[in-house]
Protein backbone atom coordinates (compact mmCIF):
# COMPACT_ATOMS: atom_id res chain seq x y z
CA UNK A 1 0.00 0.00 0.00
CA UNK A 2 1.35 3.46 -0.88
CA UNK A 3 2.09 5.90 1.93
CA UNK A 4 -0.57 8.24 0.58
CA UNK A 5 -3.25 5.57 0.76
CA UNK A 6 -2.13 4.53 4.26
CA UNK A 7 -2.31 8.18 5.36
CA UNK A 8 -5.80 8.55 3.91
CA UNK A 9 -6.99 5.45 5.74
CA UNK A 10 -5.50 6.79 8.96
CA UNK A 11 -7.33 10.11 8.46
CA UNK A 12 -10.59 8.21 7.89
CA UNK A 13 -10.05 6.08 11.02
CA UNK A 14 -9.41 9.22 13.08
CA UNK A 15 -12.49 10.97 11.69
CA UNK A 16 -14.70 7.98 12.43
CA UNK A 17 -13.31 7.86 15.99
CA UNK A 18 -13.74 11.57 16.63
CA UNK A 19 -17.20 12.07 15.12
CA UNK A 20 -20.14 10.41 16.83
CA UNK A 21 -23.03 11.35 14.56
CA UNK A 22 -23.48 8.87 11.71
CA UNK A 23 -24.49 11.30 8.94
CA UNK A 24 -21.55 13.53 9.78
CA UNK A 25 -19.22 10.51 9.76
CA UNK A 26 -20.38 9.60 6.25
CA UNK A 27 -20.01 13.18 4.99
CA UNK A 28 -16.50 13.38 6.43
CA UNK A 29 -15.45 10.09 4.78
CA UNK A 30 -16.64 11.37 1.39
CA UNK A 31 -14.80 14.68 1.94
CA UNK A 32 -11.54 12.88 2.78
CA UNK A 33 -11.83 10.40 -0.09
CA UNK A 34 -12.68 13.01 -2.70
CA UNK A 35 -9.37 14.80 -2.14
CA UNK A 36 -7.26 11.72 -1.52
CA UNK A 37 -6.42 10.59 -5.03
CA UNK A 38 -6.09 12.32 -8.40
CA UNK A 39 -9.08 12.13 -10.70
CA UNK A 40 -11.91 11.60 -8.19
CA UNK A 41 -14.38 13.82 -10.00
CA UNK A 42 -17.47 12.54 -8.16
CA UNK A 43 -17.36 10.71 -4.83
CA UNK A 44 -20.43 9.49 -3.00
CA UNK A 45 -21.91 6.99 -0.56
CA UNK A 46 -25.19 5.16 -1.15
CA UNK A 47 -26.98 3.32 1.66
CA UNK A 48 -29.26 0.36 1.06
CA UNK A 49 -32.84 0.94 2.14
CA UNK A 50 -35.52 -1.65 1.38
CA UNK A 51 -33.80 -2.97 -1.74
CA UNK A 52 -32.94 0.50 -3.02
CA UNK A 53 -29.55 2.21 -3.03
CA UNK A 54 -30.22 5.73 -1.75
CA UNK A 55 -27.61 8.47 -2.14
CA UNK A 56 -26.51 9.65 1.30
CA UNK A 57 -24.01 12.35 0.31
CA UNK A 58 -21.66 13.21 -2.51
CA UNK A 59 -18.98 15.64 -3.59
CA UNK A 60 -19.49 16.43 -7.25
CA UNK A 61 -22.38 17.55 -9.41
CA UNK A 62 -25.94 16.46 -8.58
CA UNK A 63 -26.84 13.11 -10.14
CA UNK A 64 -30.20 12.04 -11.57
CA UNK A 65 -29.55 8.63 -9.96
CA UNK A 66 -30.18 9.31 -6.29
CA UNK A 67 -32.13 6.07 -5.93
CA UNK A 68 -30.92 2.94 -7.73
CA UNK A 69 -32.69 -0.43 -7.47
CA UNK A 70 -30.49 -3.49 -6.79
CA UNK A 71 -29.50 -4.92 -10.15
CA UNK A 72 -29.61 -1.62 -12.09
CA UNK A 73 -26.52 0.17 -13.33
CA UNK A 74 -23.02 -0.50 -12.11
CA UNK A 75 -24.09 0.40 -8.57
CA UNK A 76 -26.95 -2.07 -8.59
CA UNK A 77 -24.73 -4.77 -10.06
CA UNK A 78 -22.06 -4.33 -7.37
CA UNK A 79 -24.78 -4.61 -4.70
CA UNK A 80 -26.36 -7.68 -6.27
CA UNK A 81 -23.05 -9.46 -6.73
CA UNK A 82 -21.52 -8.13 -3.47
CA UNK A 83 -18.25 -7.30 -5.14
CA UNK A 84 -16.28 -4.28 -6.27
CA UNK A 85 -16.61 -3.29 -9.92
CA UNK A 86 -14.19 -1.16 -11.93
CA UNK A 87 -15.35 0.18 -15.29
CA UNK A 88 -12.30 1.57 -17.12
CA UNK A 89 -14.38 3.01 -19.99
CA UNK A 90 -18.03 3.70 -19.25
CA UNK A 91 -18.85 4.14 -22.96
CA UNK A 92 -18.11 0.44 -23.45
CA UNK A 93 -20.34 -0.86 -20.64
CA UNK A 94 -24.06 -0.96 -21.51
CA UNK A 95 -24.96 -1.43 -17.83
CA UNK A 96 -23.62 2.01 -16.93
CA UNK A 97 -26.15 4.68 -15.85
CA UNK A 98 -24.83 8.12 -16.81
CA UNK A 99 -24.46 10.65 -14.01
CA UNK A 100 -22.50 13.19 -16.04
CA UNK A 101 -21.57 13.20 -19.72
CA UNK A 102 -17.99 14.00 -18.73
CA UNK A 103 -17.55 10.75 -16.76
CA UNK A 104 -15.17 8.29 -18.42
CA UNK A 105 -14.51 5.65 -15.74
CA UNK A 106 -16.10 4.45 -12.50
CA UNK A 107 -15.40 2.29 -9.45
CA UNK A 108 -18.07 0.95 -7.10
CA UNK A 109 -17.24 -0.84 -3.84
CA UNK A 110 -19.92 -2.44 -1.68
CA UNK A 111 -20.08 -1.77 2.06
CA UNK A 112 -20.59 -5.24 3.50
CA UNK A 113 -21.25 -6.77 6.90
CA UNK A 114 -20.55 -10.42 6.27
CA UNK A 115 -22.62 -11.09 3.16
CA UNK A 116 -25.16 -8.32 3.89
CA UNK A 117 -24.89 -5.24 1.67
CA UNK A 118 -25.25 -2.04 3.73
CA UNK A 119 -24.39 0.41 0.97
CA UNK A 120 -21.67 1.41 -1.46
CA UNK A 121 -18.90 3.83 -2.19
CA UNK A 122 -19.11 5.13 -5.76
CA UNK A 123 -16.36 7.17 -7.44
CA UNK A 124 -16.51 8.57 -10.99
CA UNK A 125 -13.65 10.08 -12.93
CA UNK A 126 -13.51 12.32 -15.98
CA UNK A 127 -10.34 10.42 -16.90
CA UNK A 128 -10.36 7.20 -18.85
CA UNK A 129 -9.12 4.17 -16.87
CA UNK A 130 -8.54 6.28 -13.76
CA UNK A 131 -8.66 3.51 -11.14
CA UNK A 132 -5.99 0.99 -10.15
CA UNK A 133 -5.30 -1.50 -7.35
CA UNK A 134 -4.48 1.31 -4.94
CA UNK A 135 -7.96 2.78 -5.43
CA UNK A 136 -9.50 -0.64 -4.93
CA UNK A 137 -7.50 -1.15 -1.75
CA UNK A 138 -8.31 2.30 -0.39
CA UNK A 139 -12.02 2.04 -1.09
CA UNK A 140 -12.41 -1.56 0.10
CA UNK A 141 -10.63 -0.81 3.39
CA UNK A 142 -12.72 2.35 3.77
CA UNK A 143 -15.89 0.34 3.16
CA UNK A 144 -14.81 -2.00 5.98
CA UNK A 145 -14.36 0.97 8.33
CA UNK A 146 -17.76 2.40 7.36
CA UNK A 147 -19.46 -0.97 7.94
CA UNK A 148 -18.32 -0.83 11.57
CA UNK A 149 -20.13 2.46 12.24
CA UNK A 150 -23.39 1.69 10.41
N1 LIG B 1 -22.99 5.35 -12.79
C1 LIG B 1 -23.77 4.73 -11.76
C2 LIG B 1 -24.92 5.61 -11.35
C3 LIG B 1 -24.59 6.55 -10.25
S1 LIG B 1 -23.82 7.96 -10.78
O1 LIG B 1 -22.55 7.60 -11.40
C4 LIG B 1 -23.46 8.90 -9.48
C5 LIG B 1 -24.27 3.37 -12.21
O2 LIG B 1 -24.08 3.00 -13.36
O3 LIG B 1 -24.86 2.67 -11.40
GROMACS .gro file of N, CA, C and O in nm, residues 13-126:
model
  456
   13UNK      N    1  -0.989   0.672   0.970
   13UNK     CA    2  -1.005   0.608   1.102
   13UNK      C    3  -1.020   0.713   1.212
   13UNK      O    4  -1.108   0.703   1.298
   14UNK      N    5  -0.935   0.816   1.206
   14UNK     CA    6  -0.941   0.922   1.308
   14UNK      C    7  -1.075   0.994   1.303
   14UNK      O    8  -1.136   1.019   1.407
   15UNK      N    9  -1.122   1.025   1.182
   15UNK     CA   10  -1.249   1.097   1.169
   15UNK      C   11  -1.363   1.013   1.225
   15UNK      O   12  -1.451   1.064   1.297
   16UNK      N   13  -1.362   0.885   1.195
   16UNK     CA   14  -1.470   0.798   1.243
   16UNK      C   15  -1.465   0.783   1.395
   16UNK      O   16  -1.569   0.765   1.460
   17UNK      N   17  -1.344   0.791   1.452
   17UNK     CA   18  -1.331   0.786   1.599
   17UNK      C   19  -1.381   0.913   1.665
   17UNK      O   20  -1.447   0.911   1.767
   18UNK      N   21  -1.345   1.027   1.601
   18UNK     CA   22  -1.374   1.157   1.663
   18UNK      C   23  -1.521   1.195   1.652
   18UNK      O   24  -1.578   1.255   1.742
   19UNK      N   25  -1.581   1.164   1.537
   19UNK     CA   26  -1.720   1.207   1.512
   19UNK      C   27  -1.814   1.098   1.562
   19UNK      O   28  -1.788   0.979   1.542
   20UNK      N   29  -1.921   1.141   1.628
   20UNK     CA   30  -2.014   1.041   1.683
   20UNK      C   31  -2.142   1.030   1.601
   20UNK      O   32  -2.207   0.926   1.602
   21UNK      N   33  -2.175   1.135   1.529
   21UNK     CA   34  -2.303   1.135   1.456
   21UNK      C   35  -2.284   1.066   1.320
   21UNK      O   36  -2.192   1.100   1.244
   22UNK      N   37  -2.369   0.971   1.289
   22UNK     CA   38  -2.348   0.887   1.171
   22UNK      C   39  -2.348   0.965   1.039
   22UNK      O   40  -2.261   0.944   0.953
   23UNK      N   41  -2.444   1.056   1.021
   23UNK     CA   42  -2.449   1.130   0.894
   23UNK      C   43  -2.323   1.213   0.875
   23UNK      O   44  -2.270   1.224   0.765
   24UNK      N   45  -2.277   1.272   0.985
   24UNK     CA   46  -2.155   1.353   0.978
   24UNK      C   47  -2.034   1.265   0.948
   24UNK      O   48  -1.943   1.304   0.873
   25UNK      N   49  -2.031   1.146   1.006
   25UNK     CA   50  -1.922   1.051   0.976
   25UNK      C   51  -1.917   1.022   0.827
   25UNK      O   52  -1.810   1.025   0.765
   26UNK      N   53  -2.034   0.996   0.767
   26UNK     CA   54  -2.038   0.960   0.625
   26UNK      C   55  -2.001   1.078   0.536
   26UNK      O   56  -1.936   1.061   0.432
   27UNK      N   57  -2.040   1.199   0.577
   27UNK     CA   58  -2.001   1.318   0.499
   27UNK      C   59  -1.851   1.338   0.505
   27UNK      O   60  -1.787   1.374   0.407
   28UNK      N   61  -1.795   1.317   0.623
   28UNK     CA   62  -1.650   1.338   0.643
   28UNK      C   63  -1.570   1.235   0.560
   28UNK      O   64  -1.469   1.269   0.501
   29UNK      N   65  -1.615   1.112   0.557
   29UNK     CA   66  -1.545   1.009   0.478
   29UNK      C   67  -1.544   1.050   0.330
   29UNK      O   68  -1.440   1.042   0.264
   30UNK      N   69  -1.657   1.095   0.279
   30UNK     CA   70  -1.664   1.137   0.139
   30UNK      C   71  -1.570   1.256   0.115
   30UNK      O   72  -1.497   1.260   0.015
   31UNK      N   73  -1.567   1.350   0.210
   31UNK     CA   74  -1.480   1.468   0.194
   31UNK      C   75  -1.332   1.426   0.189
   31UNK      O   76  -1.256   1.475   0.105
   32UNK      N   77  -1.294   1.333   0.276
   32UNK     CA   78  -1.154   1.288   0.278
   32UNK      C   79  -1.121   1.212   0.150
   32UNK      O   80  -1.020   1.238   0.085
   33UNK      N   81  -1.209   1.120   0.112
   33UNK     CA   82  -1.183   1.040  -0.009
   33UNK      C   83  -1.173   1.127  -0.134
   33UNK      O   84  -1.087   1.105  -0.219
   34UNK      N   85  -1.261   1.225  -0.144
   34UNK     CA   86  -1.268   1.301  -0.270
   34UNK      C   87  -1.139   1.377  -0.299
   34UNK      O   88  -1.109   1.406  -0.415
   35UNK      N   89  -1.063   1.407  -0.194
   35UNK     CA   90  -0.937   1.480  -0.214
   35UNK      C   91  -0.816   1.388  -0.211
   35UNK      O   92  -0.703   1.432  -0.227
   36UNK      N   93  -0.839   1.258  -0.187
   36UNK     CA   94  -0.726   1.172  -0.152
   36UNK      C   95  -0.646   1.123  -0.271
   36UNK      O   96  -0.529   1.090  -0.259
   37UNK      N   97  -0.708   1.116  -0.386
   37UNK     CA   98  -0.642   1.059  -0.503
   37UNK      C   99  -0.668   1.151  -0.622
   37UNK      O  100  -0.771   1.218  -0.626
   38UNK      N  101  -0.580   1.152  -0.721
   38UNK     CA  102  -0.609   1.232  -0.840
   38UNK      C  103  -0.732   1.175  -0.910
   38UNK      O  104  -0.761   1.055  -0.899
   39UNK      N  105  -0.802   1.259  -0.978
   39UNK     CA  106  -0.908   1.213  -1.070
   39UNK      C  107  -1.038   1.166  -1.005
   39UNK      O  108  -1.118   1.103  -1.073
   40UNK      N  109  -1.059   1.193  -0.877
   40UNK     CA  110  -1.191   1.160  -0.819
   40UNK      C  111  -1.282   1.279  -0.848
   40UNK      O  112  -1.290   1.374  -0.773
   41UNK      N  113  -1.353   1.270  -0.959
   41UNK     CA  114  -1.438   1.382  -1.000
   41UNK      C  115  -1.569   1.384  -0.921
   41UNK      O  116  -1.623   1.491  -0.891
   42UNK      N  117  -1.620   1.266  -0.892
   42UNK     CA  118  -1.747   1.254  -0.816
   42UNK      C  119  -1.729   1.142  -0.716
   42UNK      O  120  -1.689   1.030  -0.753
   43UNK      N  121  -1.753   1.172  -0.589
   43UNK     CA  122  -1.736   1.071  -0.483
   43UNK      C  123  -1.862   1.070  -0.398
   43UNK      O  124  -1.905   1.176  -0.351
   44UNK      N  125  -1.921   0.953  -0.379
   44UNK     CA  126  -2.043   0.949  -0.300
   44UNK      C  127  -2.061   0.818  -0.226
   44UNK      O  128  -1.993   0.718  -0.255
   45UNK      N  129  -2.152   0.820  -0.129
   45UNK     CA  130  -2.191   0.699  -0.056
   45UNK      C  131  -2.341   0.679  -0.073
   45UNK      O  132  -2.420   0.774  -0.056
   46UNK      N  133  -2.378   0.558  -0.112
   46UNK     CA  134  -2.519   0.516  -0.115
   46UNK      C  135  -2.541   0.421   0.002
   46UNK      O  136  -2.453   0.341   0.035
   47UNK      N  137  -2.660   0.428   0.063
   47UNK     CA  138  -2.698   0.332   0.166
   47UNK      C  139  -2.817   0.250   0.115
   47UNK      O  140  -2.905   0.304   0.046
   48UNK      N  141  -2.817   0.123   0.151
   48UNK     CA  142  -2.926   0.036   0.106
   48UNK      C  143  -3.046   0.052   0.198
   48UNK      O  144  -3.034   0.044   0.321
   49UNK      N  145  -3.161   0.077   0.137
   49UNK     CA  146  -3.284   0.094   0.214
   49UNK      C  147  -3.395   0.021   0.139
   49UNK      O  148  -3.433   0.063   0.030
   50UNK      N  149  -3.442  -0.086   0.196
   50UNK     CA  150  -3.552  -0.165   0.138
   50UNK      C  151  -3.527  -0.198  -0.010
   50UNK      O  152  -3.612  -0.172  -0.096
   51UNK      N  153  -3.411  -0.252  -0.038
   51UNK     CA  154  -3.380  -0.297  -0.174
   51UNK      C  155  -3.340  -0.186  -0.269
   51UNK      O  156  -3.320  -0.209  -0.389
   52UNK      N  157  -3.328  -0.065  -0.217
   52UNK     CA  158  -3.294   0.050  -0.302
   52UNK      C  159  -3.166   0.114  -0.250
   52UNK      O  160  -3.152   0.135  -0.128
   53UNK      N  161  -3.075   0.145  -0.342
   53UNK     CA  162  -2.955   0.221  -0.303
   53UNK      C  163  -2.994   0.368  -0.303
   53UNK      O  164  -3.037   0.422  -0.406
   54UNK      N  165  -2.980   0.434  -0.189
   54UNK     CA  166  -3.022   0.573  -0.175
   54UNK      C  167  -2.897   0.658  -0.148
   54UNK      O  168  -2.822   0.629  -0.055
   55UNK      N  169  -2.879   0.762  -0.229
   55UNK     CA  170  -2.761   0.847  -0.214
   55UNK      C  171  -2.763   0.917  -0.078
   55UNK      O  172  -2.861   0.985  -0.045
   56UNK      N  173  -2.658   0.899   0.000
   56UNK     CA  174  -2.651   0.965   0.130
   56UNK      C  175  -2.585   1.102   0.116
   56UNK      O  176  -2.639   1.202   0.160
   57UNK      N  177  -2.466   1.107   0.057
   57UNK     CA  178  -2.401   1.235   0.031
   57UNK      C  179  -2.296   1.217  -0.077
   57UNK      O  180  -2.249   1.106  -0.100
   58UNK      N  181  -2.266   1.328  -0.145
   58UNK     CA  182  -2.166   1.321  -0.251
   58UNK      C  183  -2.090   1.451  -0.260
   58UNK      O  184  -2.139   1.555  -0.216
   59UNK      N  185  -1.969   1.444  -0.318
   59UNK     CA  186  -1.898   1.564  -0.359
   59UNK      C  187  -1.884   1.553  -0.510
   59UNK      O  188  -1.828   1.455  -0.561
   60UNK      N  189  -1.941   1.648  -0.580
   60UNK     CA  190  -1.949   1.643  -0.725
   60UNK      C  191  -2.087   1.691  -0.764
   60UNK      O  192  -2.170   1.721  -0.678
   61UNK      N  193  -2.111   1.699  -0.893
   61UNK     CA  194  -2.238   1.755  -0.941
   61UNK      C  195  -2.355   1.667  -0.900
   61UNK      O  196  -2.340   1.546  -0.878
   62UNK      N  197  -2.475   1.727  -0.888
   62UNK     CA  198  -2.594   1.646  -0.858
   62UNK      C  199  -2.612   1.537  -0.964
   62UNK      O  200  -2.579   1.558  -1.081
   63UNK      N  201  -2.661   1.422  -0.920
   63UNK     CA  202  -2.684   1.311  -1.014
   63UNK      C  203  -2.833   1.284  -1.027
   63UNK      O  204  -2.907   1.298  -0.929
   64UNK      N  205  -2.879   1.245  -1.145
   64UNK     CA  206  -3.020   1.204  -1.157
   64UNK      C  207  -3.047   1.069  -1.090
   64UNK      O  208  -3.161   1.030  -1.071
   65UNK      N  209  -2.938   0.999  -1.052
   65UNK     CA  210  -2.955   0.863  -0.996
   65UNK      C  211  -2.934   0.864  -0.845
   65UNK      O  212  -2.836   0.811  -0.793
   66UNK      N  213  -3.028   0.927  -0.775
   66UNK     CA  214  -3.018   0.931  -0.629
   66UNK      C  215  -3.075   0.805  -0.566
   66UNK      O  216  -3.049   0.777  -0.449
   67UNK      N  217  -3.155   0.733  -0.641
   67UNK     CA  218  -3.213   0.607  -0.593
   67UNK      C  219  -3.194   0.503  -0.704
   67UNK      O  220  -3.241   0.523  -0.816
   68UNK      N  221  -3.123   0.396  -0.671
   68UNK     CA  222  -3.092   0.294  -0.773
   68UNK      C  223  -3.137   0.157  -0.720
   68UNK      O  224  -3.089   0.112  -0.615
   69UNK      N  225  -3.227   0.091  -0.791
   69UNK     CA  226  -3.269  -0.043  -0.747
   69UNK      C  227  -3.153  -0.142  -0.761
   69UNK      O  228  -3.072  -0.130  -0.853
   70UNK      N  229  -3.149  -0.242  -0.669
   70UNK     CA  230  -3.049  -0.349  -0.679
   70UNK      C  231  -3.061  -0.410  -0.818
   70UNK      O  232  -3.172  -0.438  -0.864
   71UNK      N  233  -2.947  -0.429  -0.884
   71UNK     CA  234  -2.950  -0.492  -1.015
   71UNK      C  235  -2.941  -0.391  -1.128
   71UNK      O  236  -2.909  -0.427  -1.241
   72UNK      N  237  -2.970  -0.263  -1.101
   72UNK     CA  238  -2.961  -0.162  -1.209
   72UNK      C  239  -2.829  -0.087  -1.206
   72UNK      O  240  -2.781  -0.050  -1.098
   73UNK      N  241  -2.775  -0.061  -1.324
   73UNK     CA  242  -2.652   0.017  -1.333
   73UNK      C  243  -2.534  -0.058  -1.272
   73UNK      O  244  -2.546  -0.173  -1.228
   74UNK      N  245  -2.422   0.009  -1.270
   74UNK     CA  246  -2.302  -0.050  -1.211
   74UNK      C  247  -2.321  -0.061  -1.059
   74UNK      O  248  -2.280  -0.159  -0.997
   75UNK      N  249  -2.386   0.041  -1.002
   75UNK     CA  250  -2.409   0.040  -0.857
   75UNK      C  251  -2.495  -0.079  -0.817
   75UNK      O  252  -2.465  -0.151  -0.722
   76UNK      N  253  -2.604  -0.097  -0.891
   76UNK     CA  254  -2.695  -0.207  -0.859
   76UNK      C  255  -2.632  -0.344  -0.880
   76UNK      O  256  -2.662  -0.439  -0.808
   77UNK      N  257  -2.543  -0.352  -0.978
   77UNK     CA  258  -2.473  -0.477  -1.006
   77UNK      C  259  -2.376  -0.511  -0.891
   77UNK      O  260  -2.371  -0.625  -0.845
   78UNK      N  261  -2.302  -0.410  -0.847
   78UNK     CA  262  -2.206  -0.433  -0.737
   78UNK      C  263  -2.280  -0.479  -0.611
   78UNK      O  264  -2.232  -0.565  -0.538
   79UNK      N  265  -2.399  -0.422  -0.589
   79UNK     CA  266  -2.478  -0.461  -0.470
   79UNK      C  267  -2.531  -0.603  -0.487
   79UNK      O  268  -2.525  -0.684  -0.393
   80UNK      N  269  -2.580  -0.634  -0.606
   80UNK     CA  270  -2.636  -0.768  -0.627
   80UNK      C  271  -2.528  -0.875  -0.616
   80UNK      O  272  -2.549  -0.981  -0.558
   81UNK      N  273  -2.412  -0.846  -0.672
   81UNK     CA  274  -2.305  -0.946  -0.673
   81UNK      C  275  -2.210  -0.934  -0.554
   81UNK      O  276  -2.118  -1.013  -0.541
   82UNK      N  277  -2.232  -0.833  -0.469
   82UNK     CA  278  -2.152  -0.813  -0.347
   82UNK      C  279  -2.002  -0.811  -0.377
   82UNK      O  280  -1.923  -0.876  -0.309
   83UNK      N  281  -1.967  -0.739  -0.482
   83UNK     CA  282  -1.825  -0.730  -0.514
   83UNK      C  283  -1.795  -0.594  -0.576
   83UNK      O  284  -1.885  -0.528  -0.632
   84UNK      N  285  -1.670  -0.555  -0.568
   84UNK     CA  286  -1.628  -0.428  -0.627
   84UNK      C  287  -1.627  -0.440  -0.779
   84UNK      O  288  -1.595  -0.545  -0.834
   85UNK      N  289  -1.662  -0.330  -0.845
   85UNK     CA  290  -1.661  -0.329  -0.992
   85UNK      C  291  -1.587  -0.204  -1.040
   85UNK      O  292  -1.615  -0.093  -0.994
   86UNK      N  293  -1.491  -0.227  -1.130
   86UNK     CA  294  -1.419  -0.116  -1.193
   86UNK      C  295  -1.459  -0.114  -1.340
   86UNK      O  296  -1.453  -0.217  -1.407
   87UNK      N  297  -1.501   0.002  -1.387
   87UNK     CA  298  -1.535   0.018  -1.529
   87UNK      C  299  -1.435   0.118  -1.587
   87UNK      O  300  -1.446   0.238  -1.565
   88UNK      N  301  -1.335   0.067  -1.662
   88UNK     CA  302  -1.230   0.157  -1.712
   88UNK      C  303  -1.279   0.255  -1.818
   88UNK      O  304  -1.224   0.364  -1.832
   89UNK      N  305  -1.384   0.213  -1.894
   89UNK     CA  306  -1.438   0.301  -1.999
   89UNK      C  307  -1.590   0.285  -1.998
   89UNK      O  308  -1.643   0.185  -2.048
   90UNK      N  309  -1.657   0.385  -1.942
   90UNK     CA  310  -1.803   0.370  -1.925
   90UNK      C  311  -1.877   0.365  -2.058
   90UNK      O  312  -1.987   0.311  -2.065
   91UNK      N  313  -1.817   0.417  -2.165
   91UNK     CA  314  -1.885   0.414  -2.296
   91UNK      C  315  -1.892   0.272  -2.351
   91UNK      O  316  -1.968   0.245  -2.442
   92UNK      N  317  -1.813   0.182  -2.294
   92UNK     CA  318  -1.811   0.044  -2.345
   92UNK      C  319  -1.891  -0.052  -2.256
   92UNK      O  320  -1.889  -0.172  -2.278
   93UNK      N  321  -1.958   0.002  -2.153
   93UNK     CA  322  -2.034  -0.086  -2.064
   93UNK      C  323  -2.182  -0.048  -2.069
   93UNK      O  324  -2.222   0.056  -2.017
   94UNK      N  325  -2.264  -0.131  -2.133
   94UNK     CA  326  -2.406  -0.096  -2.151
   94UNK      C  327  -2.484  -0.090  -2.020
   94UNK      O  328  -2.594  -0.036  -2.016
   95UNK      N  329  -2.424  -0.144  -1.912
   95UNK     CA  330  -2.496  -0.143  -1.783
   95UNK      C  331  -2.486  -0.007  -1.715
   95UNK      O  332  -2.559   0.022  -1.621
   96UNK      N  333  -2.391   0.073  -1.759
   96UNK     CA  334  -2.362   0.201  -1.693
   96UNK      C  335  -2.480   0.298  -1.702
   96UNK      O  336  -2.539   0.317  -1.808
   97UNK      N  337  -2.514   0.361  -1.589
   97UNK     CA  338  -2.615   0.468  -1.585
   97UNK      C  339  -2.540   0.600  -1.578
   97UNK      O  340  -2.463   0.624  -1.483
   98UNK      N  341  -2.562   0.688  -1.675
   98UNK     CA  342  -2.483   0.812  -1.681
   98UNK      C  343  -2.525   0.911  -1.573
   98UNK      O  344  -2.643   0.939  -1.554
   99UNK      N  345  -2.425   0.961  -1.503
   99UNK     CA  346  -2.446   1.065  -1.401
   99UNK      C  347  -2.407   1.198  -1.463
   99UNK      O  348  -2.477   1.297  -1.450
  100UNK      N  349  -2.296   1.198  -1.535
  100UNK     CA  350  -2.250   1.319  -1.604
  100UNK      C  351  -2.191   1.275  -1.738
  100UNK      O  352  -2.129   1.169  -1.747
  101UNK      N  353  -2.210   1.357  -1.840
  101UNK     CA  354  -2.157   1.320  -1.972
  101UNK      C  355  -2.005   1.322  -1.975
  101UNK      O  356  -1.942   1.262  -2.061
  102UNK      N  357  -1.946   1.391  -1.877
  102UNK     CA  358  -1.799   1.400  -1.873
  102UNK      C  359  -1.734   1.276  -1.811
  102UNK      O  360  -1.614   1.255  -1.825
  103UNK      N  361  -1.814   1.193  -1.743
  103UNK     CA  362  -1.755   1.075  -1.676
  103UNK      C  363  -1.701   0.976  -1.778
  103UNK      O  364  -1.768   0.943  -1.876
  104UNK      N  365  -1.578   0.928  -1.751
  104UNK     CA  366  -1.517   0.829  -1.842
  104UNK      C  367  -1.495   0.694  -1.775
  104UNK      O  368  -1.490   0.592  -1.842
  105UNK      N  369  -1.473   0.694  -1.642
  105UNK     CA  370  -1.451   0.565  -1.574
  105UNK      C  371  -1.514   0.571  -1.435
  105UNK      O  372  -1.543   0.680  -1.382
  106UNK      N  373  -1.537   0.451  -1.377
  106UNK     CA  374  -1.610   0.445  -1.250
  106UNK      C  375  -1.561   0.326  -1.168
  106UNK      O  376  -1.522   0.223  -1.224
  107UNK      N  377  -1.567   0.342  -1.035
  107UNK     CA  378  -1.540   0.229  -0.945
  107UNK      C  379  -1.649   0.227  -0.839
  107UNK      O  380  -1.686   0.333  -0.785
  108UNK      N  381  -1.703   0.110  -0.813
  108UNK     CA  382  -1.807   0.095  -0.710
  108UNK      C  383  -1.764  -0.018  -0.616
  108UNK      O  384  -1.729  -0.128  -0.661
  109UNK      N  385  -1.768   0.012  -0.486
  109UNK     CA  386  -1.724  -0.084  -0.384
  109UNK      C  387  -1.836  -0.102  -0.282
  109UNK      O  388  -1.881  -0.004  -0.222
  110UNK      N  389  -1.884  -0.224  -0.265
  110UNK     CA  390  -1.992  -0.244  -0.168
  110UNK      C  391  -1.944  -0.231  -0.023
  110UNK      O  392  -1.830  -0.265   0.007
  111UNK      N  393  -2.032  -0.181   0.061
  111UNK     CA  394  -2.008  -0.177   0.206
  111UNK      C  395  -2.080  -0.300   0.261
  111UNK      O  396  -2.204  -0.307   0.254
  112UNK      N  397  -2.003  -0.395   0.311
  112UNK     CA  398  -2.059  -0.524   0.350
  112UNK      C  399  -2.042  -0.550   0.498
  112UNK      O  400  -1.942  -0.510   0.558
  113UNK      N  401  -2.142  -0.617   0.557
  113UNK     CA  402  -2.125  -0.677   0.690
  113UNK      C  403  -2.149  -0.824   0.670
  113UNK      O  404  -2.264  -0.866   0.649
  114UNK      N  405  -2.042  -0.903   0.668
  114UNK     CA  406  -2.055  -1.042   0.627
  114UNK      C  407  -2.099  -1.043   0.482
  114UNK      O  408  -2.035  -0.982   0.396
  115UNK      N  409  -2.213  -1.107   0.455
  115UNK     CA  410  -2.262  -1.109   0.316
  115UNK      C  411  -2.374  -1.006   0.296
  115UNK      O  412  -2.427  -0.994   0.186
  116UNK      N  413  -2.408  -0.932   0.401
  116UNK     CA  414  -2.516  -0.832   0.389
  116UNK      C  415  -2.461  -0.702   0.329
  116UNK      O  416  -2.360  -0.650   0.376
  117UNK      N  417  -2.530  -0.652   0.226
  117UNK     CA  418  -2.489  -0.524   0.167
  117UNK      C  419  -2.555  -0.411   0.245
  117UNK      O  420  -2.677  -0.406   0.259
  118UNK      N  421  -2.472  -0.319   0.298
  118UNK     CA  422  -2.525  -0.204   0.373
  118UNK      C  423  -2.530  -0.080   0.285
  118UNK      O  424  -2.607   0.013   0.311
  119UNK      N  425  -2.445  -0.076   0.185
  119UNK     CA  426  -2.439   0.041   0.097
  119UNK      C  427  -2.321   0.028   0.003
  119UNK      O  428  -2.271  -0.083  -0.020
  120UNK      N  429  -2.277   0.142  -0.048
  120UNK     CA  430  -2.167   0.141  -0.146
  120UNK      C  431  -2.091   0.272  -0.144
  120UNK      O  432  -2.148   0.376  -0.112
  121UNK      N  433  -1.967   0.263  -0.184
  121UNK     CA  434  -1.890   0.383  -0.219
  121UNK      C  435  -1.883   0.385  -0.371
  121UNK      O  436  -1.850   0.283  -0.433
  122UNK      N  437  -1.914   0.500  -0.430
  122UNK     CA  438  -1.911   0.513  -0.576
  122UNK      C  439  -1.821   0.631  -0.610
  122UNK      O  440  -1.837   0.740  -0.555
  123UNK      N  441  -1.723   0.608  -0.698
  123UNK     CA  442  -1.636   0.717  -0.744
  123UNK      C  443  -1.637   0.718  -0.897
  123UNK      O  444  -1.619   0.614  -0.961
  124UNK      N  445  -1.658   0.838  -0.954
  124UNK     CA  446  -1.651   0.857  -1.099
  124UNK      C  447  -1.531   0.944  -1.131
  124UNK      O  448  -1.494   1.032  -1.052
  125UNK      N  449  -1.475   0.923  -1.250
  125UNK     CA  450  -1.365   1.008  -1.293
  125UNK      C  451  -1.389   1.057  -1.434
  125UNK      O  452  -1.443   0.984  -1.518
  126UNK      N  453  -1.346   1.180  -1.462
  126UNK     CA  454  -1.351   1.232  -1.598
  126UNK      C  455  -1.236   1.178  -1.680
  126UNK      O  456  -1.226   1.208  -1.799
   0.00000   0.00000   0.00000
